[in-house]
Amino acid sequence: MSAAALLIPLLLIRFGLMAARDRGALRRAAHLAPAHGRAERIACGVYQLASAGALLAPFFLTVKRPLALPGAAGLALYLSGLTLCALAVVQFAAPGESDMSAKGVYRLSRNPMYIAYFLCFLGMALLSHAWILAGIAAALQISGHWVILAEERWCLTRFGDAYARYMQEVPRYL
């Protein structure tokens, strides 16, 4: 089976479920906070390239023995990522009056969607036995840290003290 088939549930959750819950959430999720400084701009560029790679690489990969190790671990990571993504999308699409998501999985992590994407792509890498996809997933997560820093600055400007309190109460990742 082509590893590209594994993209379908992820994309349906990320775009289909989000649009079904709230079309405005798609615009909010697509918002790119402004990057500051050269290192952050470079990291944001790497993030965009890694995102493209993560979406293209599976078209050149096949799933190998999904029940043998490391495939079983890959399947567990992939399914965990899909579940976390669905929970995060549902809660992101219904944030409440302030447009700030702080309920459900957002009480455990400020960035559950980034974690979900990493789990999905790492699971896909293990399922397809593809080091290149594992490297892309790592680049996506590492460069995504700077994207998250820019988003946090934007959220502090947008939501003020409420977001500052949220940052103190909820970890960035886990």
Short mmCIF file of N, CA and C in Angstrom, two decimals:
data_model
loop_
_atom_site.label_atom_id
_atom_site.label_comp_id
_atom_site.label_asym_id
_atom_site.label_seq_id
_atom_site.Cartn_x
_atom_site.Cartn_y
_atom_site.Cartn_z
N MET A 1 0.84 -1.17 0.00
CA MET A 1 0.00 0.00 0.00
C MET A 1 0.90 1.24 0.00
N SER A 2 0.51 2.22 -0.75
CA SER A 2 1.24 3.49 -0.78
C SER A 2 1.08 4.21 0.55
N ALA A 3 2.18 4.74 1.07
CA ALA A 3 2.12 5.50 2.32
C ALA A 3 1.28 6.76 2.17
N ALA A 4 1.06 7.20 0.93
CA ALA A 4 0.23 8.39 0.70
C ALA A 4 -1.19 8.17 1.20
N ALA A 5 -1.65 6.92 1.24
CA ALA A 5 -3.00 6.63 1.75
C ALA A 5 -3.12 7.03 3.22
N LEU A 6 -2.00 7.04 3.93
CA LEU A 6 -2.02 7.42 5.34
C LEU A 6 -2.26 8.93 5.53
N LEU A 7 -2.03 9.69 4.47
CA LEU A 7 -2.29 11.13 4.54
C LEU A 7 -3.80 11.43 4.56
N ILE A 8 -4.59 10.56 3.97
CA ILE A 8 -6.02 10.85 3.81
C ILE A 8 -6.71 11.09 5.14
N PRO A 9 -6.60 10.19 6.14
CA PRO A 9 -7.27 10.47 7.41
C PRO A 9 -6.75 11.75 8.08
N LEU A 10 -5.45 11.97 8.00
CA LEU A 10 -4.88 13.17 8.62
C LEU A 10 -5.45 14.44 7.98
N LEU A 11 -5.50 14.47 6.65
CA LEU A 11 -6.01 15.64 5.96
C LEU A 11 -7.52 15.81 6.16
N LEU A 12 -8.24 14.69 6.21
CA LEU A 12 -9.68 14.78 6.48
C LEU A 12 -9.96 15.35 7.87
N ILE A 13 -9.15 14.93 8.84
CA ILE A 13 -9.31 15.47 10.20
C ILE A 13 -8.93 16.94 10.22
N ARG A 14 -7.75 17.25 9.70
CA ARG A 14 -7.22 18.62 9.79
C ARG A 14 -8.08 19.63 9.04
N PHE A 15 -8.55 19.26 7.86
CA PHE A 15 -9.30 20.21 7.06
C PHE A 15 -10.80 19.92 7.07
N GLY A 16 -11.19 18.67 6.85
CA GLY A 16 -12.61 18.33 6.78
C GLY A 16 -13.32 18.50 8.11
N LEU A 17 -12.77 17.90 9.16
CA LEU A 17 -13.39 18.01 10.48
C LEU A 17 -13.39 19.46 10.96
N MET A 18 -12.28 20.16 10.74
CA MET A 18 -12.22 21.55 11.18
C MET A 18 -13.25 22.40 10.44
N ALA A 19 -13.37 22.21 9.13
CA ALA A 19 -14.34 22.98 8.36
C ALA A 19 -15.76 22.62 8.77
N ALA A 20 -16.00 21.35 9.07
CA ALA A 20 -17.33 20.93 9.50
C ALA A 20 -17.70 21.57 10.84
N ARG A 21 -16.72 21.74 11.70
CA ARG A 21 -16.97 22.34 13.02
C ARG A 21 -17.13 23.86 12.93
N ASP A 22 -16.24 24.50 12.13
CA ASP A 22 -16.28 25.96 12.03
C ASP A 22 -15.34 26.40 10.90
N ARG A 23 -15.91 26.95 9.85
CA ARG A 23 -15.08 27.40 8.71
C ARG A 23 -14.09 28.49 9.13
N GLY A 24 -14.46 29.31 10.09
CA GLY A 24 -13.55 30.34 10.58
C GLY A 24 -12.31 29.75 11.21
N ALA A 25 -12.42 28.54 11.74
CA ALA A 25 -11.26 27.88 12.35
C ALA A 25 -10.19 27.59 11.31
N LEU A 26 -10.59 27.32 10.07
CA LEU A 26 -9.61 27.09 9.01
C LEU A 26 -8.76 28.34 8.79
N ARG A 27 -9.40 29.51 8.82
CA ARG A 27 -8.64 30.76 8.66
C ARG A 27 -7.72 30.99 9.86
N ARG A 28 -8.22 30.72 11.06
CA ARG A 28 -7.39 30.90 12.26
C ARG A 28 -6.19 29.96 12.23
N ALA A 29 -6.41 28.71 11.82
CA ALA A 29 -5.32 27.73 11.78
C ALA A 29 -4.29 28.06 10.71
N ALA A 30 -4.71 28.71 9.66
CA ALA A 30 -3.80 29.06 8.56
C ALA A 30 -3.01 30.33 8.83
N HIS A 31 -3.37 31.06 9.88
CA HIS A 31 -2.69 32.31 10.20
C HIS A 31 -1.23 32.04 10.57
N LEU A 32 -0.32 32.73 9.90
CA LEU A 32 1.10 32.63 10.23
C LEU A 32 1.50 33.88 11.01
N ALA A 33 1.94 33.66 12.22
CA ALA A 33 2.40 34.79 13.03
C ALA A 33 3.70 35.31 12.43
N PRO A 34 3.93 36.62 12.51
CA PRO A 34 5.15 37.18 11.93
C PRO A 34 6.41 36.68 12.65
N ALA A 35 7.40 36.30 11.87
CA ALA A 35 8.68 35.85 12.42
C ALA A 35 9.55 37.06 12.69
N HIS A 36 10.30 37.00 13.78
CA HIS A 36 11.22 38.08 14.13
C HIS A 36 12.64 37.54 14.11
N GLY A 37 13.52 38.28 13.55
CA GLY A 37 14.93 37.90 13.52
C GLY A 37 15.24 36.90 12.43
N ARG A 38 16.50 36.88 12.07
CA ARG A 38 16.95 36.04 10.96
C ARG A 38 16.77 34.55 11.27
N ALA A 39 17.16 34.11 12.46
CA ALA A 39 17.07 32.69 12.81
C ALA A 39 15.62 32.21 12.76
N GLU A 40 14.72 33.03 13.25
CA GLU A 40 13.30 32.64 13.24
C GLU A 40 12.75 32.59 11.82
N ARG A 41 13.15 33.54 10.98
CA ARG A 41 12.69 33.51 9.58
C ARG A 41 13.23 32.28 8.86
N ILE A 42 14.49 31.94 9.11
CA ILE A 42 15.07 30.74 8.49
C ILE A 42 14.33 29.50 8.97
N ALA A 43 14.07 29.42 10.28
CA ALA A 43 13.35 28.26 10.83
C ALA A 43 11.95 28.16 10.24
N CYS A 44 11.30 29.29 10.04
CA CYS A 44 9.96 29.26 9.43
C CYS A 44 10.02 28.77 7.98
N GLY A 45 11.07 29.15 7.27
CA GLY A 45 11.27 28.65 5.90
C GLY A 45 11.52 27.15 5.89
N VAL A 46 12.35 26.69 6.83
CA VAL A 46 12.62 25.25 6.95
C VAL A 46 11.31 24.52 7.28
N TYR A 47 10.49 25.13 8.13
CA TYR A 47 9.21 24.51 8.50
C TYR A 47 8.32 24.36 7.26
N GLN A 48 8.26 25.38 6.43
CA GLN A 48 7.44 25.31 5.22
C GLN A 48 7.96 24.22 4.27
N LEU A 49 9.28 24.15 4.10
CA LEU A 49 9.86 23.11 3.25
C LEU A 49 9.63 21.71 3.82
N ALA A 50 9.80 21.58 5.14
CA ALA A 50 9.58 20.28 5.78
C ALA A 50 8.11 19.87 5.67
N SER A 51 7.21 20.84 5.78
CA SER A 51 5.78 20.54 5.61
C SER A 51 5.50 20.01 4.22
N ALA A 52 6.08 20.66 3.22
CA ALA A 52 5.90 20.19 1.84
C ALA A 52 6.49 18.79 1.68
N GLY A 53 7.67 18.57 2.25
CA GLY A 53 8.30 17.26 2.18
C GLY A 53 7.47 16.18 2.85
N ALA A 54 6.88 16.52 4.00
CA ALA A 54 6.06 15.55 4.73
C ALA A 54 4.81 15.17 3.94
N LEU A 55 4.32 16.09 3.13
CA LEU A 55 3.14 15.80 2.32
C LEU A 55 3.48 15.12 1.00
N LEU A 56 4.69 15.32 0.50
CA LEU A 56 5.09 14.72 -0.78
C LEU A 56 5.78 13.37 -0.63
N ALA A 57 6.62 13.22 0.38
CA ALA A 57 7.41 11.99 0.54
C ALA A 57 6.56 10.72 0.56
N PRO A 58 5.41 10.71 1.26
CA PRO A 58 4.62 9.47 1.30
C PRO A 58 4.19 8.95 -0.08
N PHE A 59 4.14 9.82 -1.09
CA PHE A 59 3.77 9.38 -2.43
C PHE A 59 4.85 8.49 -3.06
N PHE A 60 6.04 8.51 -2.49
CA PHE A 60 7.15 7.71 -3.01
C PHE A 60 7.50 6.55 -2.09
N LEU A 61 6.67 6.32 -1.07
CA LEU A 61 6.94 5.29 -0.07
C LEU A 61 5.80 4.28 -0.02
N THR A 62 6.11 3.08 0.45
CA THR A 62 5.08 2.08 0.66
C THR A 62 5.13 1.60 2.10
N VAL A 63 3.97 1.20 2.61
CA VAL A 63 3.89 0.66 3.96
C VAL A 63 4.44 -0.76 3.92
N LYS A 64 5.33 -1.05 4.84
CA LYS A 64 5.98 -2.36 4.90
C LYS A 64 5.51 -3.12 6.15
N ARG A 65 5.19 -4.34 6.04
CA ARG A 65 4.81 -5.21 7.16
C ARG A 65 4.30 -4.45 8.37
N PRO A 66 3.07 -3.94 8.32
CA PRO A 66 2.59 -3.07 9.38
C PRO A 66 2.51 -3.69 10.77
N LEU A 67 2.50 -5.02 10.87
CA LEU A 67 2.39 -5.62 12.20
C LEU A 67 3.72 -6.07 12.78
N ALA A 68 4.80 -6.02 12.00
CA ALA A 68 6.13 -6.36 12.51
C ALA A 68 6.77 -5.11 13.10
N LEU A 69 7.69 -5.31 14.04
CA LEU A 69 8.41 -4.16 14.55
C LEU A 69 9.33 -3.65 13.46
N PRO A 70 9.49 -2.39 13.21
CA PRO A 70 8.94 -1.23 13.92
C PRO A 70 7.55 -0.81 13.45
N GLY A 71 6.95 -1.59 12.57
CA GLY A 71 5.64 -1.24 12.04
C GLY A 71 4.57 -1.13 13.11
N ALA A 72 4.60 -2.03 14.12
CA ALA A 72 3.60 -1.98 15.18
C ALA A 72 3.73 -0.68 15.97
N ALA A 73 4.95 -0.28 16.25
CA ALA A 73 5.17 1.00 16.94
C ALA A 73 4.71 2.15 16.06
N GLY A 74 4.99 2.04 14.77
CA GLY A 74 4.56 3.08 13.82
C GLY A 74 3.05 3.20 13.78
N LEU A 75 2.36 2.07 13.77
CA LEU A 75 0.90 2.09 13.75
C LEU A 75 0.35 2.73 15.02
N ALA A 76 0.94 2.39 16.16
CA ALA A 76 0.51 2.97 17.44
C ALA A 76 0.73 4.49 17.45
N LEU A 77 1.89 4.94 16.97
CA LEU A 77 2.17 6.38 16.92
C LEU A 77 1.22 7.09 15.96
N TYR A 78 1.03 6.50 14.80
CA TYR A 78 0.16 7.09 13.79
C TYR A 78 -1.27 7.23 14.31
N LEU A 79 -1.82 6.15 14.89
CA LEU A 79 -3.18 6.21 15.40
C LEU A 79 -3.31 7.16 16.59
N SER A 80 -2.28 7.21 17.44
CA SER A 80 -2.28 8.18 18.54
C SER A 80 -2.28 9.60 18.01
N GLY A 81 -1.49 9.83 16.98
CA GLY A 81 -1.43 11.16 16.36
C GLY A 81 -2.77 11.56 15.75
N LEU A 82 -3.42 10.62 15.06
CA LEU A 82 -4.74 10.91 14.49
C LEU A 82 -5.76 11.24 15.58
N THR A 83 -5.74 10.47 16.65
CA THR A 83 -6.67 10.70 17.76
C THR A 83 -6.43 12.07 18.39
N LEU A 84 -5.16 12.36 18.69
CA LEU A 84 -4.83 13.66 19.28
C LEU A 84 -5.20 14.79 18.33
N CYS A 85 -4.95 14.61 17.05
CA CYS A 85 -5.28 15.63 16.06
C CYS A 85 -6.79 15.89 16.04
N ALA A 86 -7.59 14.82 16.05
CA ALA A 86 -9.04 14.98 16.04
C ALA A 86 -9.52 15.73 17.29
N LEU A 87 -8.99 15.36 18.45
CA LEU A 87 -9.38 16.05 19.69
C LEU A 87 -8.98 17.52 19.65
N ALA A 88 -7.76 17.79 19.18
CA ALA A 88 -7.27 19.17 19.11
C ALA A 88 -8.08 19.99 18.12
N VAL A 89 -8.41 19.41 16.98
CA VAL A 89 -9.17 20.12 15.94
C VAL A 89 -10.57 20.48 16.46
N VAL A 90 -11.22 19.53 17.10
CA VAL A 90 -12.57 19.78 17.63
C VAL A 90 -12.53 20.92 18.64
N GLN A 91 -11.54 20.91 19.51
CA GLN A 91 -11.47 21.96 20.52
C GLN A 91 -10.96 23.28 19.96
N PHE A 92 -10.09 23.23 18.97
CA PHE A 92 -9.61 24.45 18.32
C PHE A 92 -10.76 25.13 17.58
N ALA A 93 -11.63 24.34 16.97
CA ALA A 93 -12.72 24.88 16.16
C ALA A 93 -13.87 25.44 17.01
N ALA A 94 -13.84 25.21 18.31
CA ALA A 94 -14.88 25.74 19.20
C ALA A 94 -14.22 26.32 20.45
N PRO A 95 -13.44 27.39 20.28
CA PRO A 95 -12.64 27.88 21.41
C PRO A 95 -13.41 28.65 22.48
N GLY A 96 -14.60 29.10 22.16
CA GLY A 96 -15.32 29.93 23.11
C GLY A 96 -15.32 31.37 22.65
N GLU A 97 -15.72 32.23 23.54
CA GLU A 97 -15.91 33.64 23.17
C GLU A 97 -14.62 34.38 22.85
N SER A 98 -13.50 33.97 23.44
CA SER A 98 -12.27 34.72 23.25
C SER A 98 -11.47 34.29 22.02
N ASP A 99 -11.87 33.22 21.35
CA ASP A 99 -11.12 32.63 20.23
C ASP A 99 -9.83 31.98 20.70
N MET A 100 -9.65 31.81 22.01
CA MET A 100 -8.45 31.17 22.55
C MET A 100 -8.82 29.76 23.01
N SER A 101 -8.15 28.77 22.45
CA SER A 101 -8.42 27.38 22.82
C SER A 101 -7.65 27.06 24.10
N ALA A 102 -8.38 26.71 25.16
CA ALA A 102 -7.73 26.38 26.43
C ALA A 102 -8.43 25.24 27.15
N LYS A 103 -9.27 24.49 26.42
CA LYS A 103 -10.02 23.40 27.02
C LYS A 103 -9.57 22.07 26.43
N GLY A 104 -10.03 20.98 27.03
CA GLY A 104 -9.71 19.66 26.52
C GLY A 104 -8.21 19.41 26.48
N VAL A 105 -7.70 18.94 25.34
CA VAL A 105 -6.27 18.65 25.24
C VAL A 105 -5.42 19.92 25.34
N TYR A 106 -6.04 21.07 25.13
CA TYR A 106 -5.32 22.33 25.28
C TYR A 106 -5.06 22.66 26.76
N ARG A 107 -5.62 21.88 27.68
CA ARG A 107 -5.28 22.02 29.10
C ARG A 107 -4.01 21.25 29.42
N LEU A 108 -3.62 20.34 28.53
CA LEU A 108 -2.43 19.52 28.74
C LEU A 108 -1.22 20.03 27.97
N SER A 109 -1.47 20.67 26.83
CA SER A 109 -0.41 21.18 25.96
C SER A 109 -0.94 22.40 25.21
N ARG A 110 -0.09 23.40 25.07
CA ARG A 110 -0.50 24.57 24.29
C ARG A 110 -0.46 24.28 22.79
N ASN A 111 0.17 23.20 22.39
CA ASN A 111 0.38 22.90 20.97
C ASN A 111 0.07 21.44 20.61
N PRO A 112 -1.12 20.96 20.93
CA PRO A 112 -1.40 19.55 20.65
C PRO A 112 -1.43 19.20 19.17
N MET A 113 -1.77 20.14 18.30
CA MET A 113 -1.78 19.81 16.87
C MET A 113 -0.37 19.57 16.35
N TYR A 114 0.60 20.35 16.80
CA TYR A 114 1.99 20.14 16.38
C TYR A 114 2.46 18.76 16.85
N ILE A 115 2.11 18.40 18.08
CA ILE A 115 2.49 17.09 18.61
C ILE A 115 1.82 16.00 17.78
N ALA A 116 0.55 16.19 17.46
CA ALA A 116 -0.20 15.20 16.67
C ALA A 116 0.44 15.00 15.30
N TYR A 117 0.82 16.08 14.63
CA TYR A 117 1.44 15.95 13.31
C TYR A 117 2.75 15.17 13.42
N PHE A 118 3.55 15.48 14.44
CA PHE A 118 4.82 14.79 14.63
C PHE A 118 4.58 13.29 14.84
N LEU A 119 3.61 12.95 15.70
CA LEU A 119 3.31 11.54 15.93
C LEU A 119 2.86 10.84 14.66
N CYS A 120 2.00 11.50 13.89
CA CYS A 120 1.52 10.91 12.63
C CYS A 120 2.66 10.67 11.66
N PHE A 121 3.49 11.67 11.45
CA PHE A 121 4.57 11.52 10.45
C PHE A 121 5.66 10.57 10.94
N LEU A 122 5.94 10.56 12.23
CA LEU A 122 6.90 9.59 12.75
C LEU A 122 6.33 8.18 12.61
N GLY A 123 5.05 8.02 12.89
CA GLY A 123 4.40 6.72 12.69
C GLY A 123 4.44 6.29 11.24
N MET A 124 4.20 7.22 10.34
CA MET A 124 4.27 6.91 8.91
C MET A 124 5.68 6.50 8.51
N ALA A 125 6.68 7.16 9.10
CA ALA A 125 8.07 6.82 8.80
C ALA A 125 8.38 5.39 9.24
N LEU A 126 7.90 5.02 10.43
CA LEU A 126 8.14 3.66 10.91
C LEU A 126 7.35 2.63 10.10
N LEU A 127 6.13 2.97 9.72
CA LEU A 127 5.31 2.05 8.92
C LEU A 127 5.92 1.81 7.54
N SER A 128 6.57 2.82 7.00
CA SER A 128 7.17 2.68 5.67
C SER A 128 8.67 2.39 5.73
N HIS A 129 9.20 2.31 6.96
CA HIS A 129 10.63 2.06 7.17
C HIS A 129 11.47 3.09 6.42
N ALA A 130 11.05 4.35 6.47
CA ALA A 130 11.69 5.41 5.69
C ALA A 130 12.40 6.40 6.60
N TRP A 131 13.73 6.33 6.61
CA TRP A 131 14.52 7.28 7.39
C TRP A 131 14.31 8.71 6.91
N ILE A 132 14.09 8.87 5.62
CA ILE A 132 13.92 10.22 5.07
C ILE A 132 12.68 10.88 5.68
N LEU A 133 11.61 10.13 5.83
CA LEU A 133 10.40 10.70 6.43
C LEU A 133 10.60 10.96 7.92
N ALA A 134 11.37 10.11 8.58
CA ALA A 134 11.69 10.36 10.00
C ALA A 134 12.49 11.65 10.12
N GLY A 135 13.43 11.86 9.20
CA GLY A 135 14.21 13.10 9.21
C GLY A 135 13.35 14.32 8.92
N ILE A 136 12.42 14.17 8.00
CA ILE A 136 11.51 15.28 7.69
C ILE A 136 10.64 15.60 8.91
N ALA A 137 10.15 14.55 9.58
CA ALA A 137 9.33 14.75 10.78
C ALA A 137 10.14 15.47 11.87
N ALA A 138 11.40 15.09 12.03
CA ALA A 138 12.26 15.75 13.01
C ALA A 138 12.49 17.22 12.63
N ALA A 139 12.76 17.47 11.35
CA ALA A 139 12.96 18.86 10.89
C ALA A 139 11.69 19.67 11.09
N LEU A 140 10.55 19.05 10.83
CA LEU A 140 9.26 19.71 11.02
C LEU A 140 9.08 20.10 12.47
N GLN A 141 9.39 19.19 13.39
CA GLN A 141 9.20 19.46 14.81
C GLN A 141 10.20 20.48 15.33
N ILE A 142 11.45 20.35 14.94
CA ILE A 142 12.48 21.28 15.43
C ILE A 142 12.24 22.68 14.90
N SER A 143 12.01 22.82 13.61
CA SER A 143 11.76 24.16 13.04
C SER A 143 10.41 24.69 13.51
N GLY A 144 9.47 23.79 13.76
CA GLY A 144 8.16 24.20 14.26
C GLY A 144 8.24 24.90 15.61
N HIS A 145 9.29 24.61 16.38
CA HIS A 145 9.47 25.28 17.67
C HIS A 145 9.54 26.79 17.48
N TRP A 146 10.25 27.26 16.45
CA TRP A 146 10.35 28.70 16.20
C TRP A 146 9.03 29.27 15.69
N VAL A 147 8.30 28.49 14.93
CA VAL A 147 6.96 28.91 14.50
C VAL A 147 6.08 29.09 15.73
N ILE A 148 6.20 28.16 16.67
CA ILE A 148 5.42 28.23 17.91
C ILE A 148 5.82 29.46 18.72
N LEU A 149 7.10 29.77 18.78
CA LEU A 149 7.53 30.97 19.52
C LEU A 149 6.90 32.23 18.92
N ALA A 150 6.85 32.30 17.59
CA ALA A 150 6.21 33.44 16.93
C ALA A 150 4.71 33.46 17.24
N GLU A 151 4.08 32.30 17.23
CA GLU A 151 2.65 32.24 17.55
C GLU A 151 2.39 32.68 18.99
N GLU A 152 3.27 32.30 19.88
CA GLU A 152 3.09 32.70 21.29
C GLU A 152 3.18 34.21 21.45
N ARG A 153 4.12 34.84 20.75
CA ARG A 153 4.20 36.31 20.80
C ARG A 153 2.90 36.92 20.28
N TRP A 154 2.40 36.39 19.17
CA TRP A 154 1.16 36.90 18.60
C TRP A 154 0.01 36.70 19.57
N CYS A 155 -0.07 35.53 20.21
CA CYS A 155 -1.15 35.25 21.17
C CYS A 155 -1.06 36.17 22.38
N LEU A 156 0.15 36.48 22.83
CA LEU A 156 0.30 37.42 23.95
C LEU A 156 -0.23 38.79 23.57
N THR A 157 0.03 39.21 22.34
CA THR A 157 -0.48 40.49 21.87
C THR A 157 -2.00 40.45 21.75
N ARG A 158 -2.51 39.37 21.20
CA ARG A 158 -3.96 39.24 20.94
C ARG A 158 -4.78 39.02 22.20
N PHE A 159 -4.31 38.12 23.09
CA PHE A 159 -5.10 37.72 24.25
C PHE A 159 -4.59 38.27 25.58
N GLY A 160 -3.42 38.90 25.57
CA GLY A 160 -2.90 39.59 26.74
C GLY A 160 -2.69 38.71 27.97
N ASP A 161 -3.17 39.21 29.10
CA ASP A 161 -2.94 38.53 30.38
C ASP A 161 -3.54 37.13 30.43
N ALA A 162 -4.65 36.92 29.74
CA ALA A 162 -5.26 35.58 29.73
C ALA A 162 -4.30 34.56 29.14
N TYR A 163 -3.60 34.94 28.07
CA TYR A 163 -2.65 34.01 27.47
C TYR A 163 -1.40 33.88 28.33
N ALA A 164 -0.97 34.94 28.96
CA ALA A 164 0.19 34.88 29.85
C ALA A 164 -0.09 33.90 31.00
N ARG A 165 -1.28 33.95 31.56
CA ARG A 165 -1.66 33.00 32.62
C ARG A 165 -1.69 31.57 32.06
N TYR A 166 -2.25 31.43 30.89
CA TYR A 166 -2.33 30.12 30.23
C TYR A 166 -0.91 29.55 30.03
N MET A 167 0.02 30.40 29.61
CA MET A 167 1.41 29.96 29.42
C MET A 167 2.03 29.46 30.73
N GLN A 168 1.66 30.09 31.84
CA GLN A 168 2.20 29.68 33.13
C GLN A 168 1.59 28.37 33.61
N GLU A 169 0.35 28.12 33.22
CA GLU A 169 -0.38 26.95 33.71
C GLU A 169 -0.20 25.70 32.84
N VAL A 170 0.01 25.89 31.54
CA VAL A 170 0.01 24.76 30.60
C VAL A 170 1.36 24.72 29.88
N PRO A 171 2.00 23.54 29.85
CA PRO A 171 3.29 23.45 29.17
C PRO A 171 3.16 23.63 27.66
N ARG A 172 4.26 24.06 27.06
CA ARG A 172 4.28 24.28 25.60
C ARG A 172 4.01 22.97 24.86
N TYR A 173 4.63 21.90 25.28
CA TYR A 173 4.46 20.62 24.59
C TYR A 173 3.76 19.63 25.51
N LEU A 174 4.45 19.00 26.39
CA LEU A 174 3.84 18.04 27.33
C LEU A 174 4.33 18.28 28.73
#
